[in-house]
Structure formats: C-alpha cells, structure tokens
JSON list of C-alpha atoms in Angstrom, two decimals:
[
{"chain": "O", "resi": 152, "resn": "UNK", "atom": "CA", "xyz": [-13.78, -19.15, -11.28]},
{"chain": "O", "resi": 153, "resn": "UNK", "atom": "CA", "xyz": [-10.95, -21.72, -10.08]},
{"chain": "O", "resi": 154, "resn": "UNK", "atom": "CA", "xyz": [-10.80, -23.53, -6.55]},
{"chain": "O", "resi": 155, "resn": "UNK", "atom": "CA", "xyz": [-7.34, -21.14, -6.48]},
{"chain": "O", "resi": 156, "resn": "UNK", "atom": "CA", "xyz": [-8.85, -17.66, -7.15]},
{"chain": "O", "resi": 157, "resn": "UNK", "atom": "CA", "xyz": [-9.42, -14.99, -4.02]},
{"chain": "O", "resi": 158, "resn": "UNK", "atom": "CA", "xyz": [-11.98, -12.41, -3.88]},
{"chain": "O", "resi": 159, "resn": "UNK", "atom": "CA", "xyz": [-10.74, -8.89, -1.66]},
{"chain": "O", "resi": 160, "resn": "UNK", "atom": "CA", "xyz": [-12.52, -6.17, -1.64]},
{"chain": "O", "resi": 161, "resn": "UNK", "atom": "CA", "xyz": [-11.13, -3.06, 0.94]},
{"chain": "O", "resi": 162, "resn": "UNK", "atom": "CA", "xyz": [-13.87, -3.73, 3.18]},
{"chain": "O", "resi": 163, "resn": "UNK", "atom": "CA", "xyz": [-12.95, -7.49, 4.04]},
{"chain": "O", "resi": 164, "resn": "UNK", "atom": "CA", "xyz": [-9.02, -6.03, 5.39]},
{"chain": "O", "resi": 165, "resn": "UNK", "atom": "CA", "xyz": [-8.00, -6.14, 9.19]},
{"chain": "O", "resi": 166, "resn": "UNK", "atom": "CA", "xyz": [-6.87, -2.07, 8.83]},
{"chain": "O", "resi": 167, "resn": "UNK", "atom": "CA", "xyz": [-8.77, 0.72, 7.33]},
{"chain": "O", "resi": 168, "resn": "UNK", "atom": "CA", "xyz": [-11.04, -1.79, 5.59]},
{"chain": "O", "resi": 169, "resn": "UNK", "atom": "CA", "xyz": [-13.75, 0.29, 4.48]},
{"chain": "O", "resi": 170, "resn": "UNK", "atom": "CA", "xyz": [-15.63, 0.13, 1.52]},
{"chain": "O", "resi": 171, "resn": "UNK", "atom": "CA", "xyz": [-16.37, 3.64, -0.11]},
{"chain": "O", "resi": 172, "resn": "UNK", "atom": "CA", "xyz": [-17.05, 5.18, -2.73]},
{"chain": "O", "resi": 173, "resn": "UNK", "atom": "CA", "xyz": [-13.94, 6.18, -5.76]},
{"chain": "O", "resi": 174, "resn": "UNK", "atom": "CA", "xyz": [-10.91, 5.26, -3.24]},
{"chain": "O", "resi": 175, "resn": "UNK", "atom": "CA", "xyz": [-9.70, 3.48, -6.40]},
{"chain": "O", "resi": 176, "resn": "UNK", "atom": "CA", "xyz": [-8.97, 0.31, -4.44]},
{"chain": "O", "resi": 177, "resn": "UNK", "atom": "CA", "xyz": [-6.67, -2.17, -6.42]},
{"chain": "O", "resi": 178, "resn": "UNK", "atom": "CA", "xyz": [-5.57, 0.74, -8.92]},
{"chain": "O", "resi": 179, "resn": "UNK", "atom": "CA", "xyz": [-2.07, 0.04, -8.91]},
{"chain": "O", "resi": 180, "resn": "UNK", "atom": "CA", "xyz": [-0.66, -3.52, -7.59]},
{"chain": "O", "resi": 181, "resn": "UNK", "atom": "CA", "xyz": [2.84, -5.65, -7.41]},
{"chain": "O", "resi": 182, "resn": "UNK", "atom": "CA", "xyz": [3.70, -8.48, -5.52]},
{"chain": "O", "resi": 183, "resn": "UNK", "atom": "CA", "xyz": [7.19, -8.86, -3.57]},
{"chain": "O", "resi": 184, "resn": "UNK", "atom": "CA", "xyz": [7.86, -11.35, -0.58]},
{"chain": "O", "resi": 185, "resn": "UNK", "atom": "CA", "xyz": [7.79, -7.52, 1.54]},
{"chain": "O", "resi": 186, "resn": "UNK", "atom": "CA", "xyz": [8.08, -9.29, 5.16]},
{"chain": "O", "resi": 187, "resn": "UNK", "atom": "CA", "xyz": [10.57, -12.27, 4.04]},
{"chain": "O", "resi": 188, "resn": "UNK", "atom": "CA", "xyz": [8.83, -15.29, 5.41]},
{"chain": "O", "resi": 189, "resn": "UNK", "atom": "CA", "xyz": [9.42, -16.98, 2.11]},
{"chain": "O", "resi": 190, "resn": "UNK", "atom": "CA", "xyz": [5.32, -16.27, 0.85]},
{"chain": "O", "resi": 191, "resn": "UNK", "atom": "CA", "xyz": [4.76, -13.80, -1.92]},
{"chain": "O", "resi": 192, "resn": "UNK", "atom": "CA", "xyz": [2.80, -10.47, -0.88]},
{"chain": "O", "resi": 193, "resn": "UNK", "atom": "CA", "xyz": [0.55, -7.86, -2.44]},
{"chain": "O", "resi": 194, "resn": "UNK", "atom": "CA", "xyz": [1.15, -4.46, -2.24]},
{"chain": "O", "resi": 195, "resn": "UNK", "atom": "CA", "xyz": [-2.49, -2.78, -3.20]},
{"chain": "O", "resi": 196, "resn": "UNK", "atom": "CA", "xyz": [-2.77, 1.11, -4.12]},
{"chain": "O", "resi": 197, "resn": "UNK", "atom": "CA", "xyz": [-5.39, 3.06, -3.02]},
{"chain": "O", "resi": 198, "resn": "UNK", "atom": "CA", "xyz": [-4.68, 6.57, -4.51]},
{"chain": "O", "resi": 199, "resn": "UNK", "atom": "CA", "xyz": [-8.19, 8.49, -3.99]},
{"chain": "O", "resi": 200, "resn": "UNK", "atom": "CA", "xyz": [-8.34, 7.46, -0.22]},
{"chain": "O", "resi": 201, "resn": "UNK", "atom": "CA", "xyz": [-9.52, 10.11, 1.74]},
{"chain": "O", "resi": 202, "resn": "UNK", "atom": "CA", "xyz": [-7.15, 9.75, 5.20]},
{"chain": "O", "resi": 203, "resn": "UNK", "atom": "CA", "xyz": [-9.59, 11.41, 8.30]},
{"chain": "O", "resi": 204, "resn": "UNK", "atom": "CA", "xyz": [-10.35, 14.79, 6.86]},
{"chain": "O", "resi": 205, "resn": "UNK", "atom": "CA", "xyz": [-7.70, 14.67, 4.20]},
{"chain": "O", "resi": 206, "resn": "UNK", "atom": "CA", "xyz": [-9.18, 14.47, 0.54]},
{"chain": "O", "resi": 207, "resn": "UNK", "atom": "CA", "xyz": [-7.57, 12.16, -1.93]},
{"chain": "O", "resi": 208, "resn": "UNK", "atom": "CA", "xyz": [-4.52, 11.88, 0.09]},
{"chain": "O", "resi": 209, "resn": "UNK", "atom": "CA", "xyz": [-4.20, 7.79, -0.76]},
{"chain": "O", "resi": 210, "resn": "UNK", "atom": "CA", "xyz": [-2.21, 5.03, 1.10]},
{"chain": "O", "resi": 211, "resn": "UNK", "atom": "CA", "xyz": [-0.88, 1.69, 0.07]},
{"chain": "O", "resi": 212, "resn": "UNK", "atom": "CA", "xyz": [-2.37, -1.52, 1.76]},
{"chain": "O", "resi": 213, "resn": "UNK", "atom": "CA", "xyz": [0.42, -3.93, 1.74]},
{"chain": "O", "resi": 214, "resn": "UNK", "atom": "CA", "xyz": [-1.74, -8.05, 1.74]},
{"chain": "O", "resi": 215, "resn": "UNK", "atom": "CA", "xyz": [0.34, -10.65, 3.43]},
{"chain": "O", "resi": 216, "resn": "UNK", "atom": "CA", "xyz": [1.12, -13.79, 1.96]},
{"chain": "O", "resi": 217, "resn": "UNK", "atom": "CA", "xyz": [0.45, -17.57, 3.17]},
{"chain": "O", "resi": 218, "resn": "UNK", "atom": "CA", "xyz": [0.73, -20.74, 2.24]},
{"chain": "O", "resi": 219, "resn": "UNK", "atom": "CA", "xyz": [-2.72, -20.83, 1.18]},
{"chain": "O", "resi": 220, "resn": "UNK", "atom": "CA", "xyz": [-2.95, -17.85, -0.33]},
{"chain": "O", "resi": 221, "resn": "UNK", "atom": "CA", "xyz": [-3.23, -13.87, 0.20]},
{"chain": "O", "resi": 222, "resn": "UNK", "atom": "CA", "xyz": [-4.33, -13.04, 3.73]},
{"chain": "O", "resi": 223, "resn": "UNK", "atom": "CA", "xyz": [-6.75, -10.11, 5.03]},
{"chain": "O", "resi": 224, "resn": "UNK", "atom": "CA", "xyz": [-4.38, -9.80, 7.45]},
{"chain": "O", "resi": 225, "resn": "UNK", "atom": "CA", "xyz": [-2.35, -6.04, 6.23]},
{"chain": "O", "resi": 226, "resn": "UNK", "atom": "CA", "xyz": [-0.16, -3.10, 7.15]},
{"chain": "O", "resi": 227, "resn": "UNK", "atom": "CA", "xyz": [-1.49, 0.17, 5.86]},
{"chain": "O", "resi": 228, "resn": "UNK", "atom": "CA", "xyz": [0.87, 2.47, 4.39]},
{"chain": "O", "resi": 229, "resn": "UNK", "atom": "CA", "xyz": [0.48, 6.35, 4.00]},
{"chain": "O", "resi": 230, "resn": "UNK", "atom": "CA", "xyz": [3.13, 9.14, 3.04]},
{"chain": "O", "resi": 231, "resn": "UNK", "atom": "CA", "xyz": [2.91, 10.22, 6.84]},
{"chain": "O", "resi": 232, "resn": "UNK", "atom": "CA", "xyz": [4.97, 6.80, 7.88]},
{"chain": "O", "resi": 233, "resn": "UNK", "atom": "CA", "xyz": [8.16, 8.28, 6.41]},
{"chain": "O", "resi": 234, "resn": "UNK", "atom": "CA", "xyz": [8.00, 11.59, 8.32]},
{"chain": "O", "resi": 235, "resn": "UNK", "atom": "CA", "xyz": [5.97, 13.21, 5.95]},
{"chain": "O", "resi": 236, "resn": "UNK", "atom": "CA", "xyz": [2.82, 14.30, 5.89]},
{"chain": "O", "resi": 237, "resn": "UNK", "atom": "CA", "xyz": [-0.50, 13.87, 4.26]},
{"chain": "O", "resi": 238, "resn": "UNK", "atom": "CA", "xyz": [-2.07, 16.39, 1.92]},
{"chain": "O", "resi": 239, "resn": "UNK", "atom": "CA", "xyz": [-5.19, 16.75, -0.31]},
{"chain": "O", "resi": 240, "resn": "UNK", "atom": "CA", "xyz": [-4.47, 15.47, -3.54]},
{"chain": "O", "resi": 241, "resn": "UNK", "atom": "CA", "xyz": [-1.51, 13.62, -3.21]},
{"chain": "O", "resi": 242, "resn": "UNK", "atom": "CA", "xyz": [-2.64, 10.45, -4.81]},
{"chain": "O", "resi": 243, "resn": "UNK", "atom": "CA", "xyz": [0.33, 8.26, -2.49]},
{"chain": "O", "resi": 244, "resn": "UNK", "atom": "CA", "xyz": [-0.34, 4.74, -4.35]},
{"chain": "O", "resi": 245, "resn": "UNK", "atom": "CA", "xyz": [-1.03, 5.90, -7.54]},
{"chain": "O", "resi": 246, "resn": "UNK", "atom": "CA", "xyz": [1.94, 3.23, -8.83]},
{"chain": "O", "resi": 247, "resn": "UNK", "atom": "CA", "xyz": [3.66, 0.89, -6.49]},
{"chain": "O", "resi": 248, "resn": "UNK", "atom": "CA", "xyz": [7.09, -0.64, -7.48]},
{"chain": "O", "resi": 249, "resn": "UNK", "atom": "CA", "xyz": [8.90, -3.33, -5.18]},
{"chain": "O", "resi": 250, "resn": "UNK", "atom": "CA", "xyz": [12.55, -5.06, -5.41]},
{"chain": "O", "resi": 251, "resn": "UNK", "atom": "CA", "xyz": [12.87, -8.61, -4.09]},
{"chain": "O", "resi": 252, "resn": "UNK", "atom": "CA", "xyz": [13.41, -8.77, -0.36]},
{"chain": "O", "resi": 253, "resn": "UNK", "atom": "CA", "xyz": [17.25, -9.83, -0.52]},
{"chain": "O", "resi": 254, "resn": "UNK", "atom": "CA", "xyz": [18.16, -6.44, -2.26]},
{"chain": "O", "resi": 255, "resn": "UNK", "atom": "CA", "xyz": [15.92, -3.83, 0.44]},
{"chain": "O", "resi": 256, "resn": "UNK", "atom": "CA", "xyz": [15.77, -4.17, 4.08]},
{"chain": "O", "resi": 257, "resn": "UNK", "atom": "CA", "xyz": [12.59, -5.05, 5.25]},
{"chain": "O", "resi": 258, "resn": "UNK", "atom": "CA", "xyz": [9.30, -2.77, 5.28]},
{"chain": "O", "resi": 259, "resn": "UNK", "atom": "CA", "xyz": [11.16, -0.20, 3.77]},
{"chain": "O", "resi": 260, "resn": "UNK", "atom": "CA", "xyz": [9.00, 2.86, 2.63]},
{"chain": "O", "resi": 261, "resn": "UNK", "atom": "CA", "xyz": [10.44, 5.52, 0.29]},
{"chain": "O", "resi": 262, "resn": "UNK", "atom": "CA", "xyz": [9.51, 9.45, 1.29]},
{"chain": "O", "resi": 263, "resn": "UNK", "atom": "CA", "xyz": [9.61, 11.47, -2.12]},
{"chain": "O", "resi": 264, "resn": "UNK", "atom": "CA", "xyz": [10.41, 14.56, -2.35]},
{"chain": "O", "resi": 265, "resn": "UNK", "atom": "CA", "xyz": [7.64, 16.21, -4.71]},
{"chain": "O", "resi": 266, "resn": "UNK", "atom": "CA", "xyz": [5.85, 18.19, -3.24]},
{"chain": "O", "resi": 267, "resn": "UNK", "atom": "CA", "xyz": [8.83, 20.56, -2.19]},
{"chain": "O", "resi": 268, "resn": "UNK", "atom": "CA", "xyz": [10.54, 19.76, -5.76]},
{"chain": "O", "resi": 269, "resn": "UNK", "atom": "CA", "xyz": [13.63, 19.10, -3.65]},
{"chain": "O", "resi": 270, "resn": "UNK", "atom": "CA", "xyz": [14.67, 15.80, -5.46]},
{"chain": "O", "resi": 271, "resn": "UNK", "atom": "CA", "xyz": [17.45, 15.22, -2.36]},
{"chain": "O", "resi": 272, "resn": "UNK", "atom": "CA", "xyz": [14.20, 14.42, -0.34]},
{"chain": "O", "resi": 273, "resn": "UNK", "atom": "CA", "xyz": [13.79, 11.01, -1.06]},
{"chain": "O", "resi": 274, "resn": "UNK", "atom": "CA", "xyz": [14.80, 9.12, 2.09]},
{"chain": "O", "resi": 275, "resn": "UNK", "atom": "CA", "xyz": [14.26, 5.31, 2.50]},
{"chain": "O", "resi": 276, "resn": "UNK", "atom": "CA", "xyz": [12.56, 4.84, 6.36]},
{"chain": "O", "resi": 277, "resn": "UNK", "atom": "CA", "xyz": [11.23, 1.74, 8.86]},
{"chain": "O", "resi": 278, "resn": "UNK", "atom": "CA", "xyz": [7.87, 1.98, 10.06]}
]
C-alpha cells in the first residue's frame, strides 16, 4: 500500500453511506473534474442499490475531489433527479461515462429514455 492510496467503502460517505449487502458499490467508475474547482472527481456506480422500498433501482455517488485526495464528502445521484422515476430493476449506474467539465455544464445528469423505448426521451437536467 502507498502513503497516496485511499480506502472508501459506501459506508464511510456523507449521503446514503450504508454498507449492505450486493449494492455492487464501485461497479462502474470514471473520474471528471464534475463541479469545476480545478480537482479531479469520482463518479462511483452503485447499480443493485435498493432506493427505500425500491429493489435494485441503483444510483450514482458522485466523490469530490481535493487537493489531498478524494473526499467522503458526495452528491448522490438517482434516475428520479432528472424527473424520472425509480423502478425495480433499473440498474441506474450500471456504466457511468463523463466529458471534461469545459464541454457540459455543470452537474449535468442525463434522463434516458428506456424504459418507455422512446429514444427522444433523453433530456440533459440540473439537480
């Protein structure tokens, strides 16, 4: 282990940290500088989160950068914060893609449209 490495489990976050059981924590990740304060962040999948009664409905936990590293500070994402909802199965965080922070604005979450199969769904929102 180097003097640089981090250890974060779910459980250690500010929001929705809770250790459980298959959430999948960490399945899919990418990094991006999401906020624009000039420190990389970590945007951390969690497909198989259960959301308050909502089986397997999954969020992504978006880690902020610092100077000294990834912070437990976080914003948690779900497919709710676009106007959509949250259903069993929907696996949100499953893969996680991000564009450097000149080319999107800011905290931008995109709403697909798959469950409906309408395509012309996709919608790019602010939390």
């Amino acid at each position: 282990v180097d003097d640089d490495d981090q250890y974060i489990h779910q459980g250690m976050l500010s929001q929705n940290g809770n250790n459980e059981d298959y959430d999948a924590f960490g399945f899919a990740l990418t990094t991006t500088d999401f906020n624009g304060d000039g420190f990389d962040d970590l945007a951390v999948g969690v497909p198989a989160e259960d959301i308050n009664t909502t089986v397997n409905a999954g969020w992504v936990m978006i880690l902020f950068g610092t100077a000294t590293g990834v912070s437990v500070d976080n914003t948690t994402i779900s497919q709710s914060n676009g106007g959509g909802s949250v259903e069993e199965g929907d696996f949100f965080g499953w893969a996680v893609a991000a564009a450097p922070f000149e080319l999107v604005s800011p905290d931008a979450i995109f709403v697909d449209g798959f469950d409906s199969g309408d395509t012309g769904a996709w919608t790019e929102t602010f939390p």
